[in-house]
Amino acid sequence: GDPLNLGNYTEEMRNKELNNGRMAMFATLGIVSAELYTGSTGAAQFAIAAPKASTKGASFCGASGKAGVASQTGCRAELLGRHAFELKSQPGASAPLGAFDPLKLSSTQERFDKFRTSEVKHGRVAMLAALGSIFQHFVHGPGAENVPNGLKAFQDPIGEKGVIVMTLACGFLELGPWADAFAKEPGNFGDPAGLGKDIGSYDDSMKTKELNNGRLAMLATMGVIAAELVTGDRVSDIPTNFGF
C-alpha cells in the first residue's frame, strides 16, 4: 500500500528501492566482517585521527585535579605506544614488498598479533596440503585405498567421512592444546616435535622463512585447486609424468 500517501511507488521507484536494499545488504556484511577481523566498529573504521582528550584539569575520566592530568598523561603514553608499533620491524617483512599492508589492518600490536596468528596457521596448513597433494599419489590411508585423488575425494563417501574426522581433529587442536591463549607469541607453541636441535632456534630469521614458505604454499594450494577445476588435471598425477 501507500501508508504515507506519497503516490509515487512506480516501477522505477521499486527498482531504486531494490538496488539500494541490495547495496545496504552488502554494506552491512562488510561492516560486520570488518569489525570481526579488525575489532573496530563501523564508525571507527572511517576515523582519520584519534579523538582529542580534554585538557581541562577539573575532570577527566571521572577523576579531578592532578589525578585527572595523570590519567590523561597515561592515555597519551598508551596512544604513543600504539603508534610506535612498526610493521617493517616484524618477521616476514621481506623484499621486494617489505611490510605489505595496503589496507592498514595491522596498525597496532594487538591487531598485528591477531592477523599474524591467522597467517601462520593458514601457512602451516597450506604447506601440509601442498605436501599431501603429492604424497597421496603414493600412499592412501587404511580403508581408503579406492578413494580417488584430488578434489574428487570430496565426492567419495569414504573421503567425506575422512574430511569430517580431519575437521574434528583440527577443531580439537584449535580449541585445546594449540589454542591461541597458550601461545608464547603468534604461532609459537614451543617445540612439540623436538626439532629445535636440528633446525636451530625459532628466531626472527626462522620465522621469516616459515612465513614466506607458508605464503608460497597458500598460493600454490589455490593454484592447484583452480587448475584442477579448470583443466581436470590433478597435481597428484605429476609423479606419473616422471615415471613414478
mmCIF file of C-alpha atoms in Angstrom:
data_model
loop_
_atom_site.group_PDB
_atom_site.id
_atom_site.type_symbol
_atom_site.label_atom_id
_atom_site.label_comp_id
_atom_site.label_asym_id
_atom_site.label_seq_id
_atom_site.Cartn_x
_atom_site.Cartn_y
_atom_site.Cartn_z
ATOM 1 C CA GLY A 1 0.000 0.000 0.000
ATOM 2 C CA ASP A 2 0.882 3.645 0.396
ATOM 3 C CA PRO A 3 0.566 4.458 4.118
ATOM 4 C CA LEU A 4 2.188 7.877 3.674
ATOM 5 C CA ASN A 5 0.103 8.740 0.592
ATOM 6 C CA LEU A 6 3.188 9.564 -1.455
ATOM 7 C CA GLY A 7 1.653 8.213 -4.630
ATOM 8 C CA ASN A 8 4.993 7.589 -6.366
ATOM 9 C CA TYR A 9 5.666 3.858 -5.828
ATOM 10 C CA THR A 10 6.158 3.282 -9.533
ATOM 11 C CA GLU A 11 8.175 0.518 -11.185
ATOM 12 C CA GLU A 12 11.160 2.872 -11.358
ATOM 13 C CA MET A 13 10.869 3.578 -7.638
ATOM 14 C CA ARG A 14 10.665 -0.163 -6.881
ATOM 15 C CA ASN A 15 13.873 -0.729 -8.841
ATOM 16 C CA LYS A 16 15.606 2.020 -6.874
ATOM 17 C CA GLU A 17 14.402 0.515 -3.598
ATOM 18 C CA LEU A 18 15.618 -2.955 -4.579
ATOM 19 C CA ASN A 19 19.031 -1.683 -5.685
ATOM 20 C CA ASN A 20 19.502 0.361 -2.520
ATOM 21 C CA GLY A 21 18.465 -2.634 -0.443
ATOM 22 C CA ARG A 22 20.993 -4.847 -2.196
ATOM 23 C CA MET A 23 23.723 -2.268 -1.637
ATOM 24 C CA ALA A 24 22.748 -1.994 2.029
ATOM 25 C CA MET A 25 22.935 -5.770 2.486
ATOM 26 C CA PHE A 26 26.465 -5.843 1.065
ATOM 27 C CA ALA A 27 27.442 -2.832 3.183
ATOM 28 C CA THR A 28 26.100 -4.478 6.352
ATOM 29 C CA LEU A 29 28.018 -7.669 5.635
ATOM 30 C CA GLY A 30 31.162 -5.636 5.030
ATOM 31 C CA ILE A 31 30.804 -3.669 8.273
ATOM 32 C CA VAL A 32 30.184 -6.811 10.325
ATOM 33 C CA SER A 33 33.092 -8.660 8.688
ATOM 34 C CA ALA A 34 35.442 -5.711 9.147
ATOM 35 C CA GLU A 35 34.571 -5.415 12.840
ATOM 36 C CA LEU A 36 35.092 -9.141 13.372
ATOM 37 C CA TYR A 37 38.509 -9.001 11.716
ATOM 38 C CA THR A 38 39.788 -5.622 12.915
ATOM 39 C CA GLY A 39 37.942 -5.064 16.186
ATOM 40 C CA SER A 40 36.884 -1.560 15.078
ATOM 41 C CA THR A 41 33.246 -0.513 14.959
ATOM 42 C CA GLY A 42 31.665 0.692 11.752
ATOM 43 C CA ALA A 43 32.044 4.349 12.727
ATOM 44 C CA ALA A 44 35.636 3.896 13.904
ATOM 45 C CA GLN A 45 36.620 2.402 10.567
ATOM 46 C CA PHE A 46 36.106 5.800 8.954
ATOM 47 C CA ALA A 47 38.045 7.727 11.627
ATOM 48 C CA ILE A 48 41.124 9.501 10.293
ATOM 49 C CA ALA A 49 42.531 10.631 13.638
ATOM 50 C CA ALA A 50 42.259 9.697 17.274
ATOM 51 C CA PRO A 51 39.809 11.856 19.254
ATOM 52 C CA LYS A 52 41.475 14.602 21.253
ATOM 53 C CA ALA A 53 41.241 14.219 25.009
ATOM 54 C CA SER A 54 40.032 17.085 27.135
ATOM 55 C CA THR A 55 42.818 19.249 28.605
ATOM 56 C CA LYS A 56 40.725 20.521 31.486
ATOM 57 C CA GLY A 57 42.114 19.545 34.865
ATOM 58 C CA ALA A 58 38.758 19.775 36.622
ATOM 59 C CA SER A 59 37.506 16.449 35.388
ATOM 60 C CA PHE A 60 38.978 13.688 33.268
ATOM 61 C CA CYS A 61 37.604 10.145 33.021
ATOM 62 C CA GLY A 62 35.800 10.608 36.313
ATOM 63 C CA ALA A 63 38.910 11.956 38.090
ATOM 64 C CA SER A 64 39.650 15.533 39.040
ATOM 65 C CA GLY A 65 42.620 17.823 39.593
ATOM 66 C CA LYS A 66 46.085 16.250 39.408
ATOM 67 C CA ALA A 67 44.613 12.762 39.191
ATOM 68 C CA GLY A 68 42.820 13.749 36.000
ATOM 69 C CA VAL A 69 46.011 15.145 34.488
ATOM 70 C CA ALA A 70 47.889 11.958 35.415
ATOM 71 C CA SER A 71 45.209 9.821 33.801
ATOM 72 C CA GLN A 72 45.352 11.964 30.684
ATOM 73 C CA THR A 73 49.144 11.585 30.541
ATOM 74 C CA GLY A 74 48.770 7.813 30.842
ATOM 75 C CA CYS A 75 46.279 7.717 27.963
ATOM 76 C CA ARG A 76 48.636 9.786 25.807
ATOM 77 C CA ALA A 77 51.512 7.430 26.597
ATOM 78 C CA GLU A 78 49.398 4.438 25.653
ATOM 79 C CA LEU A 79 48.391 6.126 22.379
ATOM 80 C CA LEU A 80 52.001 6.953 21.554
ATOM 81 C CA GLY A 81 52.988 3.387 22.350
ATOM 82 C CA ARG A 82 50.460 2.073 19.869
ATOM 83 C CA HIS A 83 51.652 4.462 17.177
ATOM 84 C CA ALA A 84 55.241 3.389 17.812
ATOM 85 C CA PHE A 85 54.470 -0.108 16.503
ATOM 86 C CA GLU A 86 56.356 -0.667 13.243
ATOM 87 C CA LEU A 87 55.258 -3.430 10.911
ATOM 88 C CA LYS A 88 58.524 -3.313 8.963
ATOM 89 C CA SER A 89 60.455 -4.471 12.030
ATOM 90 C CA GLN A 90 58.395 -7.660 12.378
ATOM 91 C CA PRO A 91 59.398 -11.074 10.973
ATOM 92 C CA GLY A 92 58.028 -11.682 7.499
ATOM 93 C CA ALA A 93 58.729 -8.211 6.118
ATOM 94 C CA SER A 94 60.718 -9.334 3.074
ATOM 95 C CA ALA A 95 61.848 -7.800 -0.206
ATOM 96 C CA PRO A 96 60.545 -6.741 -2.641
ATOM 97 C CA LEU A 97 57.240 -5.837 -0.952
ATOM 98 C CA GLY A 98 58.618 -5.292 2.537
ATOM 99 C CA ALA A 99 55.930 -4.597 5.136
ATOM 100 C CA PHE A 100 52.956 -5.199 2.825
ATOM 101 C CA ASP A 101 49.750 -3.944 4.462
ATOM 102 C CA PRO A 102 47.938 -1.668 1.985
ATOM 103 C CA LEU A 103 44.672 -1.787 3.963
ATOM 104 C CA LYS A 104 46.400 -0.858 7.252
ATOM 105 C CA LEU A 105 44.883 -3.833 9.065
ATOM 106 C CA SER A 106 47.901 -4.238 11.362
ATOM 107 C CA SER A 107 48.341 -0.702 12.628
ATOM 108 C CA THR A 108 48.645 -1.759 16.293
ATOM 109 C CA GLN A 109 50.368 -4.617 18.094
ATOM 110 C CA GLU A 110 47.046 -6.184 19.084
ATOM 111 C CA ARG A 111 45.673 -6.225 15.553
ATOM 112 C CA PHE A 112 49.001 -7.385 14.166
ATOM 113 C CA ASP A 113 49.075 -10.353 16.573
ATOM 114 C CA LYS A 114 45.577 -11.361 15.508
ATOM 115 C CA PHE A 115 46.343 -11.372 11.795
ATOM 116 C CA ARG A 116 49.819 -12.857 12.222
ATOM 117 C CA THR A 117 48.298 -15.781 14.149
ATOM 118 C CA SER A 118 45.891 -16.420 11.268
ATOM 119 C CA GLU A 119 48.670 -16.116 8.692
ATOM 120 C CA VAL A 120 50.917 -18.595 10.481
ATOM 121 C CA LYS A 121 48.080 -21.119 10.876
ATOM 122 C CA HIS A 122 46.963 -20.894 7.259
ATOM 123 C CA GLY A 123 50.550 -21.080 6.046
ATOM 124 C CA ARG A 124 51.250 -24.237 8.030
ATOM 125 C CA VAL A 125 48.058 -25.902 6.821
ATOM 126 C CA ALA A 126 48.853 -24.923 3.227
ATOM 127 C CA MET A 127 52.364 -26.373 3.479
ATOM 128 C CA LEU A 128 50.922 -29.660 4.707
ATOM 129 C CA ALA A 129 48.305 -29.536 1.934
ATOM 130 C CA ALA A 130 50.947 -28.929 -0.739
ATOM 131 C CA LEU A 131 52.954 -31.881 0.543
ATOM 132 C CA GLY A 132 49.866 -34.058 0.854
ATOM 133 C CA SER A 133 48.701 -33.296 -2.696
ATOM 134 C CA ILE A 134 51.788 -35.118 -3.991
ATOM 135 C CA PHE A 135 52.061 -37.691 -1.210
ATOM 136 C CA GLN A 136 48.555 -39.041 -1.933
ATOM 137 C CA HIS A 137 49.880 -40.421 -5.227
ATOM 138 C CA PHE A 138 51.999 -42.929 -3.309
ATOM 139 C CA VAL A 139 50.019 -43.705 -0.132
ATOM 140 C CA HIS A 140 46.342 -43.966 0.827
ATOM 141 C CA GLY A 141 45.137 -44.452 4.368
ATOM 142 C CA PRO A 142 43.739 -47.762 5.635
ATOM 143 C CA GLY A 143 40.277 -48.350 4.181
ATOM 144 C CA ALA A 144 40.733 -45.518 1.675
ATOM 145 C CA GLU A 145 42.650 -47.416 -0.977
ATOM 146 C CA ASN A 146 39.940 -46.807 -3.591
ATOM 147 C CA VAL A 147 39.317 -43.139 -2.758
ATOM 148 C CA PRO A 148 40.178 -41.017 -5.846
ATOM 149 C CA ASN A 149 42.888 -38.385 -5.643
ATOM 150 C CA GLY A 150 42.300 -34.678 -5.936
ATOM 151 C CA LEU A 151 39.017 -32.862 -5.483
ATOM 152 C CA LYS A 152 37.007 -35.958 -6.398
ATOM 153 C CA ALA A 153 37.877 -37.342 -2.978
ATOM 154 C CA PHE A 154 35.346 -34.903 -1.505
ATOM 155 C CA GLN A 155 32.587 -36.610 -3.510
ATOM 156 C CA ASP A 156 33.519 -40.100 -2.337
ATOM 157 C CA PRO A 157 31.579 -41.437 0.704
ATOM 158 C CA ILE A 158 34.754 -42.580 2.459
ATOM 159 C CA GLY A 159 36.511 -39.352 1.531
ATOM 160 C CA GLU A 160 33.656 -37.333 3.035
ATOM 161 C CA LYS A 161 33.992 -39.222 6.313
ATOM 162 C CA GLY A 162 37.721 -38.541 6.271
ATOM 163 C CA VAL A 163 37.070 -34.834 5.898
ATOM 164 C CA ILE A 164 34.742 -34.912 8.915
ATOM 165 C CA VAL A 165 37.347 -36.731 11.026
ATOM 166 C CA MET A 166 40.048 -34.278 9.945
ATOM 167 C CA THR A 167 37.826 -31.296 10.752
ATOM 168 C CA LEU A 168 37.063 -32.633 14.236
ATOM 169 C CA ALA A 169 40.754 -33.293 14.859
ATOM 170 C CA CYS A 170 41.665 -29.753 13.786
ATOM 171 C CA GLY A 171 38.902 -28.350 15.986
ATOM 172 C CA PHE A 172 40.253 -30.275 18.989
ATOM 173 C CA LEU A 173 43.749 -28.869 18.448
ATOM 174 C CA GLU A 174 42.428 -25.372 17.769
ATOM 175 C CA LEU A 175 40.335 -25.256 20.936
ATOM 176 C CA GLY A 176 42.578 -27.463 23.080
ATOM 177 C CA PRO A 177 46.375 -27.724 23.326
ATOM 178 C CA TRP A 178 47.048 -25.343 20.430
ATOM 179 C CA ALA A 179 44.578 -22.651 21.422
ATOM 180 C CA ASP A 180 45.807 -19.099 20.886
ATOM 181 C CA ALA A 181 45.783 -18.459 24.638
ATOM 182 C CA PHE A 182 48.599 -20.999 25.123
ATOM 183 C CA ALA A 183 50.921 -19.444 22.516
ATOM 184 C CA LYS A 184 54.020 -17.595 23.704
ATOM 185 C CA GLU A 185 53.573 -15.355 20.671
ATOM 186 C CA PRO A 186 51.572 -15.685 17.428
ATOM 187 C CA GLY A 187 52.036 -19.283 16.271
ATOM 188 C CA ASN A 188 54.680 -20.170 18.867
ATOM 189 C CA PHE A 189 53.686 -23.246 20.881
ATOM 190 C CA GLY A 190 57.199 -24.319 21.735
ATOM 191 C CA ASP A 191 58.855 -27.323 20.099
ATOM 192 C CA PRO A 192 56.431 -30.276 20.469
ATOM 193 C CA ALA A 193 58.249 -32.358 17.828
ATOM 194 C CA GLY A 194 61.687 -31.735 19.294
ATOM 195 C CA LEU A 195 63.130 -30.409 16.021
ATOM 196 C CA GLY A 196 64.865 -27.427 17.578
ATOM 197 C CA LYS A 197 68.161 -29.256 17.899
ATOM 198 C CA ASP A 198 68.141 -29.989 14.168
ATOM 199 C CA ILE A 199 66.852 -26.774 12.607
ATOM 200 C CA GLY A 200 68.077 -24.285 15.177
ATOM 201 C CA SER A 201 66.257 -21.760 17.318
ATOM 202 C CA TYR A 202 62.911 -20.250 16.377
ATOM 203 C CA ASP A 203 64.385 -16.778 15.858
ATOM 204 C CA ASP A 204 63.249 -13.957 13.565
ATOM 205 C CA SER A 205 65.144 -15.450 10.613
ATOM 206 C CA MET A 206 63.423 -18.819 11.017
ATOM 207 C CA LYS A 207 60.031 -17.128 11.468
ATOM 208 C CA THR A 208 60.532 -15.194 8.232
ATOM 209 C CA LYS A 209 61.442 -18.376 6.370
ATOM 210 C CA GLU A 210 58.358 -20.124 7.723
ATOM 211 C CA LEU A 211 56.091 -17.214 6.800
ATOM 212 C CA ASN A 212 57.462 -16.940 3.271
ATOM 213 C CA ASN A 213 57.177 -20.671 2.665
ATOM 214 C CA GLY A 214 53.652 -20.598 4.075
ATOM 215 C CA ARG A 215 52.676 -17.726 1.792
ATOM 216 C CA LEU A 216 54.064 -19.583 -1.210
ATOM 217 C CA ALA A 217 52.213 -22.727 -0.146
ATOM 218 C CA MET A 218 48.922 -20.821 0.143
ATOM 219 C CA LEU A 219 49.315 -19.502 -3.398
ATOM 220 C CA ALA A 220 50.340 -22.964 -4.614
ATOM 221 C CA THR A 221 47.329 -24.610 -2.970
ATOM 222 C CA MET A 222 44.944 -22.117 -4.549
ATOM 223 C CA GLY A 223 46.645 -22.653 -7.907
ATOM 224 C CA VAL A 224 46.364 -26.441 -7.625
ATOM 225 C CA ILE A 225 42.641 -26.228 -6.865
ATOM 226 C CA ALA A 226 41.999 -23.700 -9.643
ATOM 227 C CA ALA A 227 43.987 -25.739 -12.175
ATOM 228 C CA GLU A 228 42.098 -28.934 -11.391
ATOM 229 C CA LEU A 229 38.734 -27.173 -11.612
ATOM 230 C CA VAL A 230 39.610 -25.637 -14.977
ATOM 231 C CA THR A 231 41.589 -28.409 -16.675
ATOM 232 C CA GLY A 232 40.604 -31.526 -14.748
ATOM 233 C CA ASP A 233 44.283 -32.442 -14.303
ATOM 234 C CA ARG A 234 45.286 -33.414 -10.776
ATOM 235 C CA VAL A 235 48.547 -32.348 -9.205
ATOM 236 C CA SER A 236 48.795 -35.841 -7.706
ATOM 237 C CA ASP A 237 49.380 -37.139 -11.260
ATOM 238 C CA ILE A 238 52.626 -35.191 -11.618
ATOM 239 C CA PRO A 239 54.784 -38.076 -10.296
ATOM 240 C CA THR A 240 53.342 -40.266 -13.089
ATOM 241 C CA ASN A 241 54.856 -37.930 -15.658
ATOM 242 C CA PHE A 242 58.264 -38.623 -14.129
ATOM 243 C CA GLY A 243 57.832 -42.374 -14.126
ATOM 244 C CA PHE A 244 56.777 -42.858 -10.507
#
